[in-house]
Coordinates of C-alpha atoms in Angstrom, one line a residue:
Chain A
X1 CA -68.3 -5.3 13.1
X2 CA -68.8 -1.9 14.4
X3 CA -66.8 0.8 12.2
X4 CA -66.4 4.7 13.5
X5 CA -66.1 7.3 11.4
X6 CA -63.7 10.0 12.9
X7 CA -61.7 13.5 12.7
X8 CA -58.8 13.8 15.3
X9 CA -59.4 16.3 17.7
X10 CA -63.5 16.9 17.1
X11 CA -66.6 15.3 19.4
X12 CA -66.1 11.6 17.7
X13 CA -63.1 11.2 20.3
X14 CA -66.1 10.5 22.8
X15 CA -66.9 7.6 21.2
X16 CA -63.8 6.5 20.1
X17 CA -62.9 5.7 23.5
X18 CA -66.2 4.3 24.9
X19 CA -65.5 1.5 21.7
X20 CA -61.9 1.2 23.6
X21 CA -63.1 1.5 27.1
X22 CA -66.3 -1.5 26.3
X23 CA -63.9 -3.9 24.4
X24 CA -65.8 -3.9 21.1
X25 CA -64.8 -5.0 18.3
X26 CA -64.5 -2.0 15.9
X27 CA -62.4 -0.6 12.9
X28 CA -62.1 2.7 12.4
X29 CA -62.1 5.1 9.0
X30 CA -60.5 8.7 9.1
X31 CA -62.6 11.7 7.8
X32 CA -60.2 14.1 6.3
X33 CA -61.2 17.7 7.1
X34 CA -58.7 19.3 5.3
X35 CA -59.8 17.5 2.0
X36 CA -63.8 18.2 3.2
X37 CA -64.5 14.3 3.0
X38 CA -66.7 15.5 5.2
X39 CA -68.8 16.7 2.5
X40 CA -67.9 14.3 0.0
X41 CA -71.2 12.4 -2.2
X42 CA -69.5 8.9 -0.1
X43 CA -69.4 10.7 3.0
X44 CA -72.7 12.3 2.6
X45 CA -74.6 8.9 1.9
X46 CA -73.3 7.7 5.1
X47 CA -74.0 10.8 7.4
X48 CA -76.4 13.4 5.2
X49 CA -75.6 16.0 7.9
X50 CA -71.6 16.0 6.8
X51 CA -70.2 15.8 10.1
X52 CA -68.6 13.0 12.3
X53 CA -69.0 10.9 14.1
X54 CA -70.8 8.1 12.6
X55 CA -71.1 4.6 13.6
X56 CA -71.9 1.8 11.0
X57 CA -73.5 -1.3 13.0
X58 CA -75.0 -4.4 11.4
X59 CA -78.1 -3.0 11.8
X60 CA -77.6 0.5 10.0
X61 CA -75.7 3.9 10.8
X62 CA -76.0 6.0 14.1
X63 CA -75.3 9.4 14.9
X64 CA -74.5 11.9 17.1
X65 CA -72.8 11.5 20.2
X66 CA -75.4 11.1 23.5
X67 CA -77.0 8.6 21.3
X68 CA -74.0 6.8 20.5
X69 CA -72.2 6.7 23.6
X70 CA -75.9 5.6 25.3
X71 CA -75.8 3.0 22.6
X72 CA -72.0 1.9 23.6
X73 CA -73.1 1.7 26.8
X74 CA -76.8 -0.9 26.5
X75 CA -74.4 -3.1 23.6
X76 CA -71.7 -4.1 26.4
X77 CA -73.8 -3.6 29.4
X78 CA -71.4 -5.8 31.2
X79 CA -68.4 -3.0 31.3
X80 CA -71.4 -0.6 32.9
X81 CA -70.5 2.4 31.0
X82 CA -74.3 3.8 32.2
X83 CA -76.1 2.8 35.4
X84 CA -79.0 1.3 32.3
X85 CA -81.2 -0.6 35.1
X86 CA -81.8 2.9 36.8
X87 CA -83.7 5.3 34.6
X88 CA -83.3 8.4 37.1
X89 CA -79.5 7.9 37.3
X90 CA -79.3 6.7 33.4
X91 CA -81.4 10.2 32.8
X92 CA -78.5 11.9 35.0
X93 CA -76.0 10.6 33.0
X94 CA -77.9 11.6 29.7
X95 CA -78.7 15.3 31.0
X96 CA -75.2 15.9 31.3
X97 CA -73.7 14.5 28.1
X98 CA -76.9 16.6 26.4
X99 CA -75.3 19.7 28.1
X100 CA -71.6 18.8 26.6
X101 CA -73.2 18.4 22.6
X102 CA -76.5 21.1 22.9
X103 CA -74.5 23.8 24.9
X104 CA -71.3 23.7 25.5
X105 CA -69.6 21.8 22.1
X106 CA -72.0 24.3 20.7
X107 CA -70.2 27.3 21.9
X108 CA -67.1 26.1 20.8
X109 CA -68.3 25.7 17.2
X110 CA -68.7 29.4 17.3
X111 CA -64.9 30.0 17.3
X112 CA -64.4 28.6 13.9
X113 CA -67.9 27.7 12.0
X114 CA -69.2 31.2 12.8
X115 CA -70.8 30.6 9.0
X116 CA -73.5 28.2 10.5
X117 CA -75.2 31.2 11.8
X118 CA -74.2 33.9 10.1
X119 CA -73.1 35.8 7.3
X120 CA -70.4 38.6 8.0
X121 CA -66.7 38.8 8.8
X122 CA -67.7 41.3 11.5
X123 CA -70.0 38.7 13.4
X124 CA -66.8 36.0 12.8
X125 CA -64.9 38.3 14.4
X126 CA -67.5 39.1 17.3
X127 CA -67.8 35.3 18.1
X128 CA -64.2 34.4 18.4
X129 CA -64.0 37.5 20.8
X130 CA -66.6 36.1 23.4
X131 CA -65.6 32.0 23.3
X132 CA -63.4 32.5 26.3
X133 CA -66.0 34.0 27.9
X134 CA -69.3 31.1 27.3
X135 CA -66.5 28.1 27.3
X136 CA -65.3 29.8 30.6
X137 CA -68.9 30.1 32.3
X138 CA -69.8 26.6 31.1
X139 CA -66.6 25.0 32.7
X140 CA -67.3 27.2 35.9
X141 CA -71.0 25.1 36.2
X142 CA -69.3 21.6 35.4
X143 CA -66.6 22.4 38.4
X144 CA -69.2 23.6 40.3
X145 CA -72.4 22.2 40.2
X146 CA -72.0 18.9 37.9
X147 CA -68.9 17.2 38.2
X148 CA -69.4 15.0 41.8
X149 CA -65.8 13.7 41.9
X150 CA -63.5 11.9 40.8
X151 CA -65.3 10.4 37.6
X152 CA -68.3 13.0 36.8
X153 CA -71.3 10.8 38.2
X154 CA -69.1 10.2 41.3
X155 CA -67.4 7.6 43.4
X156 CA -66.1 4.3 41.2
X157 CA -69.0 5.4 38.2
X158 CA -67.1 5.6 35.4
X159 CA -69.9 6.2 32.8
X160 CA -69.9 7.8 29.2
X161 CA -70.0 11.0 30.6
X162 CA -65.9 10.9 31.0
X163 CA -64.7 10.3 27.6
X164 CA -67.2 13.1 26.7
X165 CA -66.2 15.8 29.2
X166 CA -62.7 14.5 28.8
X167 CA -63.1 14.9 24.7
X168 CA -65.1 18.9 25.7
X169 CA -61.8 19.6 28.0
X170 CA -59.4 19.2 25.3
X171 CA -60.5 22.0 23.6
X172 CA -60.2 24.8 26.6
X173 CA -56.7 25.6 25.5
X174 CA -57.2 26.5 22.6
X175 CA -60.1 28.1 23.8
X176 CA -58.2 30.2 25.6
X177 CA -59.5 29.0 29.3
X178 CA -56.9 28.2 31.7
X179 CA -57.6 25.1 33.0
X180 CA -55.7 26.0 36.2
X181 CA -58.9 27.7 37.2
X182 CA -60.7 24.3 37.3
X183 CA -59.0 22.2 39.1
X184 CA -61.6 18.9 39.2
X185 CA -61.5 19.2 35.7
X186 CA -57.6 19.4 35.2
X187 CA -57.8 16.6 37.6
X188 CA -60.1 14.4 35.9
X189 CA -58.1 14.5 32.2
X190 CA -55.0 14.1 34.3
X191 CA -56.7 10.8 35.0
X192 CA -58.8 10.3 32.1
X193 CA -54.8 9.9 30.4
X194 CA -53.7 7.1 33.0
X195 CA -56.2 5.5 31.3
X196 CA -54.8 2.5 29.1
X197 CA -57.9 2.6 26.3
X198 CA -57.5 6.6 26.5
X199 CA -54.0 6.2 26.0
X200 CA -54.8 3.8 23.3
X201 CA -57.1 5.7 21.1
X202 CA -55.0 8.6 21.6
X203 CA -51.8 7.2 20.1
X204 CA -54.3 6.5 16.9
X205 CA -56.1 9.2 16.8
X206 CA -52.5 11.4 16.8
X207 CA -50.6 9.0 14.5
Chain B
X1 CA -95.3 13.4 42.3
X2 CA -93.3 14.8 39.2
X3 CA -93.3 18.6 38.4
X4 CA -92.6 20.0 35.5
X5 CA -91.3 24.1 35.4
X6 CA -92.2 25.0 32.1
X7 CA -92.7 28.0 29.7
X8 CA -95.0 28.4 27.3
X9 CA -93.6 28.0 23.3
X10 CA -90.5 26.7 24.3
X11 CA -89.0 23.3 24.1
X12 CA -90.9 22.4 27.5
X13 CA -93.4 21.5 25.5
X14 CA -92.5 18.4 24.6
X15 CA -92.2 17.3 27.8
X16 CA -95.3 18.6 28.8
X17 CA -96.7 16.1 26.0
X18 CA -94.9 13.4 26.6
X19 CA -95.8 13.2 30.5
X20 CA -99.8 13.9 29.3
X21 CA -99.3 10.9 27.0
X22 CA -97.4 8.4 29.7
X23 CA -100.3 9.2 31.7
X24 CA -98.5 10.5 34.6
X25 CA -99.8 12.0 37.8
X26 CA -97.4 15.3 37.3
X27 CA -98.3 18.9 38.4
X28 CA -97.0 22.0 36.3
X29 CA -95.2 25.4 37.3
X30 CA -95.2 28.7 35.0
X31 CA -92.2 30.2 34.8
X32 CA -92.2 33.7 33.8
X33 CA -90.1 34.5 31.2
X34 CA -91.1 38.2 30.8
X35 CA -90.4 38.7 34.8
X36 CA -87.4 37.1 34.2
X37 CA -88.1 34.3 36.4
X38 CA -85.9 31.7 35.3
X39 CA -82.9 33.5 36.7
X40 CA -84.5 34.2 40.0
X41 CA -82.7 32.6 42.9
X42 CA -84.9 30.8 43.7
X43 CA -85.5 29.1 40.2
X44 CA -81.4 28.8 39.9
X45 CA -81.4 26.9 42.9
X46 CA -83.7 24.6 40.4
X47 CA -81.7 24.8 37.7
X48 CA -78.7 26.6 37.1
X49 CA -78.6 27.1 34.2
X50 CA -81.2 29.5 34.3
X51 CA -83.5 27.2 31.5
X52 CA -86.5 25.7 31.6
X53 CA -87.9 23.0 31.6
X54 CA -86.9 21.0 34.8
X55 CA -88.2 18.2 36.1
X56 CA -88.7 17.7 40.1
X57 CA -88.6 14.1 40.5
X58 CA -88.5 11.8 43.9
X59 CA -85.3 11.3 43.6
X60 CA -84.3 14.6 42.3
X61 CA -84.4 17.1 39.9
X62 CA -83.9 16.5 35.7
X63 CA -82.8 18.8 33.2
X64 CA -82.4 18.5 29.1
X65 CA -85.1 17.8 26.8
X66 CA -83.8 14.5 25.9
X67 CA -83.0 13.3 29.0
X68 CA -86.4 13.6 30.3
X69 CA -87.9 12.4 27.1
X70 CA -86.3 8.9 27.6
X71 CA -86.9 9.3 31.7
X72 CA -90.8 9.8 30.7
X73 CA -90.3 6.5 28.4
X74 CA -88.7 4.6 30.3
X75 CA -90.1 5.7 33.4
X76 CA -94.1 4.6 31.8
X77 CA -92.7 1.6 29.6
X78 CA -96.7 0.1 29.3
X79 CA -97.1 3.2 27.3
X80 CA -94.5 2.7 24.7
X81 CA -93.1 5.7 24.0
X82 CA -89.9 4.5 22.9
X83 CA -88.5 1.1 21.9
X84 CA -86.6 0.4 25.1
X85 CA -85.4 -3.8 24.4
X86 CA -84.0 -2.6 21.3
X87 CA -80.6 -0.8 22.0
X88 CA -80.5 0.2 18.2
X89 CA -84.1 1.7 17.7
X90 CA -83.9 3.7 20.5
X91 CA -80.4 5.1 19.7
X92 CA -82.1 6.4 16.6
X93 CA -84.9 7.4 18.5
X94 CA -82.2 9.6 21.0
X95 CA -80.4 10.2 17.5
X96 CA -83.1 12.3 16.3
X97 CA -84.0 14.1 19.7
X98 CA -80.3 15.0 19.7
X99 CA -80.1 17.0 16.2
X100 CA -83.0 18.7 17.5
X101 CA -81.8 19.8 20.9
X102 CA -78.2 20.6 19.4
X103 CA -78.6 21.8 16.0
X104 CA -82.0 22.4 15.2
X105 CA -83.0 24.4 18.8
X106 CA -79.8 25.6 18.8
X107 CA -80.2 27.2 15.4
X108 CA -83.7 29.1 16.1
X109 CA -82.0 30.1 19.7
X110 CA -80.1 32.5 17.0
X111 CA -83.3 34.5 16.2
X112 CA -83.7 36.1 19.9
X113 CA -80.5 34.8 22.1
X114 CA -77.2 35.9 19.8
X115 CA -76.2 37.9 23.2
X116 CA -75.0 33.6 24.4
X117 CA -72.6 33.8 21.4
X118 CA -71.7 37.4 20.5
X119 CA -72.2 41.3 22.1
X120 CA -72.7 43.6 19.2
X121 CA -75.7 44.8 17.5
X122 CA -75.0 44.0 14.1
X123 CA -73.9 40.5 15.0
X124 CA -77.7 39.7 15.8
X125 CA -78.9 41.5 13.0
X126 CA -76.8 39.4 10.7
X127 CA -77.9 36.0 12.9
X128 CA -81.4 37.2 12.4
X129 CA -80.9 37.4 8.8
X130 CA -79.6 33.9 8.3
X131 CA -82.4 32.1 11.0
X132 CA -84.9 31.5 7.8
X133 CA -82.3 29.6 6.0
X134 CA -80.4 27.4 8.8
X135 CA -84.3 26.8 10.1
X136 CA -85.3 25.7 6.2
X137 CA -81.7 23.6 5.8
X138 CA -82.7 21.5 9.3
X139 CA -86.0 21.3 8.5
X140 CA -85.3 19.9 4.7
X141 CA -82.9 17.3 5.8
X142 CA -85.8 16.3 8.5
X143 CA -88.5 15.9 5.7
X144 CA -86.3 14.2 3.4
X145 CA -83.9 12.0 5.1
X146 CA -85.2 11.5 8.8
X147 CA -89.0 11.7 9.0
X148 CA -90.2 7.9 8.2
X149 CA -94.0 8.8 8.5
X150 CA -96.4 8.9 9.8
X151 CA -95.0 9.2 12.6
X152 CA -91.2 10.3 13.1
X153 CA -90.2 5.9 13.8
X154 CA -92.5 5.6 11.4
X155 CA -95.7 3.1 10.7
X156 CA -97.9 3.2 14.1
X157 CA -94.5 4.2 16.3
X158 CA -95.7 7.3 18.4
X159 CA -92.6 7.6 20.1
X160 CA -90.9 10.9 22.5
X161 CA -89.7 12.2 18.9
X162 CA -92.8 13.3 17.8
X163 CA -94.1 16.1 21.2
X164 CA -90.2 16.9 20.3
X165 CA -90.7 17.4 16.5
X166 CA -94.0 19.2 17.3
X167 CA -92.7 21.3 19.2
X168 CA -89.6 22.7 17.0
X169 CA -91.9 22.2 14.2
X170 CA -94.9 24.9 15.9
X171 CA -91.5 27.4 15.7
X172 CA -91.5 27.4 11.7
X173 CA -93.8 29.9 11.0
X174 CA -92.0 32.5 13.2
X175 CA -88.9 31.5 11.9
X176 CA -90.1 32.6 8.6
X177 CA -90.0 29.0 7.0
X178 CA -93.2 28.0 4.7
X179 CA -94.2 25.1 6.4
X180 CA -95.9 24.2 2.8
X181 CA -92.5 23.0 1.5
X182 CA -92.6 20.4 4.3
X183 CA -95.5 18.8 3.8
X184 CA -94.8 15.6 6.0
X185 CA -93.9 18.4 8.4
X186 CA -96.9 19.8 7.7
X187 CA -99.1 16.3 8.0
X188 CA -97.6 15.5 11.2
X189 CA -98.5 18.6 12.8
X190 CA -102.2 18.7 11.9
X191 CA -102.4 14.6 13.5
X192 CA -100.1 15.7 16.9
X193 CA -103.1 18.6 17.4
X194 CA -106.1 15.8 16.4
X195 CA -104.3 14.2 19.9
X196 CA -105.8 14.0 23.3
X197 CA -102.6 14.9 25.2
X198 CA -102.0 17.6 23.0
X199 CA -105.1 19.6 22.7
X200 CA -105.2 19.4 26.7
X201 CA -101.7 20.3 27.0
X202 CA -101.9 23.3 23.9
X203 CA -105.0 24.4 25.9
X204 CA -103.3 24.3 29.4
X205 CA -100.4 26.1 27.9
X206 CA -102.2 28.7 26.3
X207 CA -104.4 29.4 28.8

């Protein structure tokens, strides 16, 4: 059986809900952050790079989230989480979820692991002051440019790019974005929560 | 026919060698970094982001280093470039493409781009300071725990992980990492340049 390793509230809510959304079987194990299981010698042996998620299958351990949810979506290719018998659209799909983890999840990370790249309070400081600013511009170019309407990849398509940007969208708050300013995405968690295996992983995730 | 915009030393690269290997019929466009040209309007109506590389297919246009990577593989499957019946193996094959397009890229992007994540002076300064360290950290954990050998899948497996790892890898020496503490690192390179598609590519690139 499949088993996720999680944190509430980081990137591993992505998959969480793709599990959910394919019907998998799956059990779950909580990584506590505050107690830095994360970086724990049992943790580490599982996931060397001390961070979640991580996904123990019967054929050895995955991470990192595009691979994962692209994973989720070829082992229960019947729920068509990814359009996997076009490799333009399937690339589409992939291009954007490799925007959410290499660009945008990565300005976030600069609010509060500032120490991954540097060394001074000063720079801390200076990196917390801009996040509005970089999550702002990348939520401008989802609106925009990517997000087709009313799932990301358009029409009926809902693929592993919505649990993703749904997971990314969580975070504008307390970001300080106003999500009022992007209206396709305040629409798309309103429905991404309708959801019954959103709702589902949710209640867990915030028990 | 596929086009790839491209700039030379950057992550287009592996692209650029992955196409040369599938054998595609593909033509290439400079883009002009020290002109500025990737946020022309005419290149933003390209890509928005302002990034290269891009990919202009039939069908449209592709962004995101591992997106095209498993486009080129699956798009050339005679050519093996990844294992694409094996939902597992080629997870880990996008596993490993991911930690380098979102924390290993990400990471040297520090040296010369802190302006995406901070505005002052000293904040760069400090970034700069740390790059030889974060670079050496990523790098480590690819030598010890990831890299299988001799190539990245291991045994004769030449798959899209290795233009990538190549390409990250050809960033060491700037980066102020000894590549002679890597020394599968170090073997890997010297075979990628003993390849066809690379010494074409290197010399088209360079040219």
């Amino acid at each position: 059986m499949l088993k996720l390793y999680y944190a509430p509230a980081t990137c591993a809510l992505a998959s969480h809900i793709a599990l959910q959304e394919a019907g998998a079987a799956y059990a779950t194990e909580l990584i506590d952050f505050k107690k830095n299981q994360q970086n724990s010698p049992e943790y580490l042996k599982i996931n060397p790079k001390g961070r979640v998620p991580s996904l123990i299958t019967d054929r050895g351990i995955l991470t990192e989230t595009p691979a994962m949810l692209a994973f989720i979506a070829q082992s229960f290719p019947q729920v068509k989480l990814a359009p996997l018998d076009d490799a333009f659209a399937f690339a589409q799909v992939q291009a954007f979820n490799s925007y959410l983890c290499s660009t945008v999840h990565v300005n976030h990370a600069h609010k509060g692991r500032g120490y991954r790249w540097a060394t001074d309070e000063s720079s801390f400081t200076d990196m917390m002051r801009k996040l509005p600013e970089t999550m702002a511009a990348c939520f401008a170019l989802i609106e925009r440019k990517m997000f087709r309407g009313p799932w990301v990849m358009g029409g009926d398509s809902y693929t592993i790019c919505d649990p993703y940007l749904f997971t990314l969208s969580g975070w504008l708050e307390g970001d300080s974005v106003d999500i009022a300013t992007l209206p396709k995405v305040a629409d798309h968690r309103r429905r991404m929560m309708d959801r019954p295996a959103v709702k589902k992983v949710l209640a867990e995730e915030q028990s």
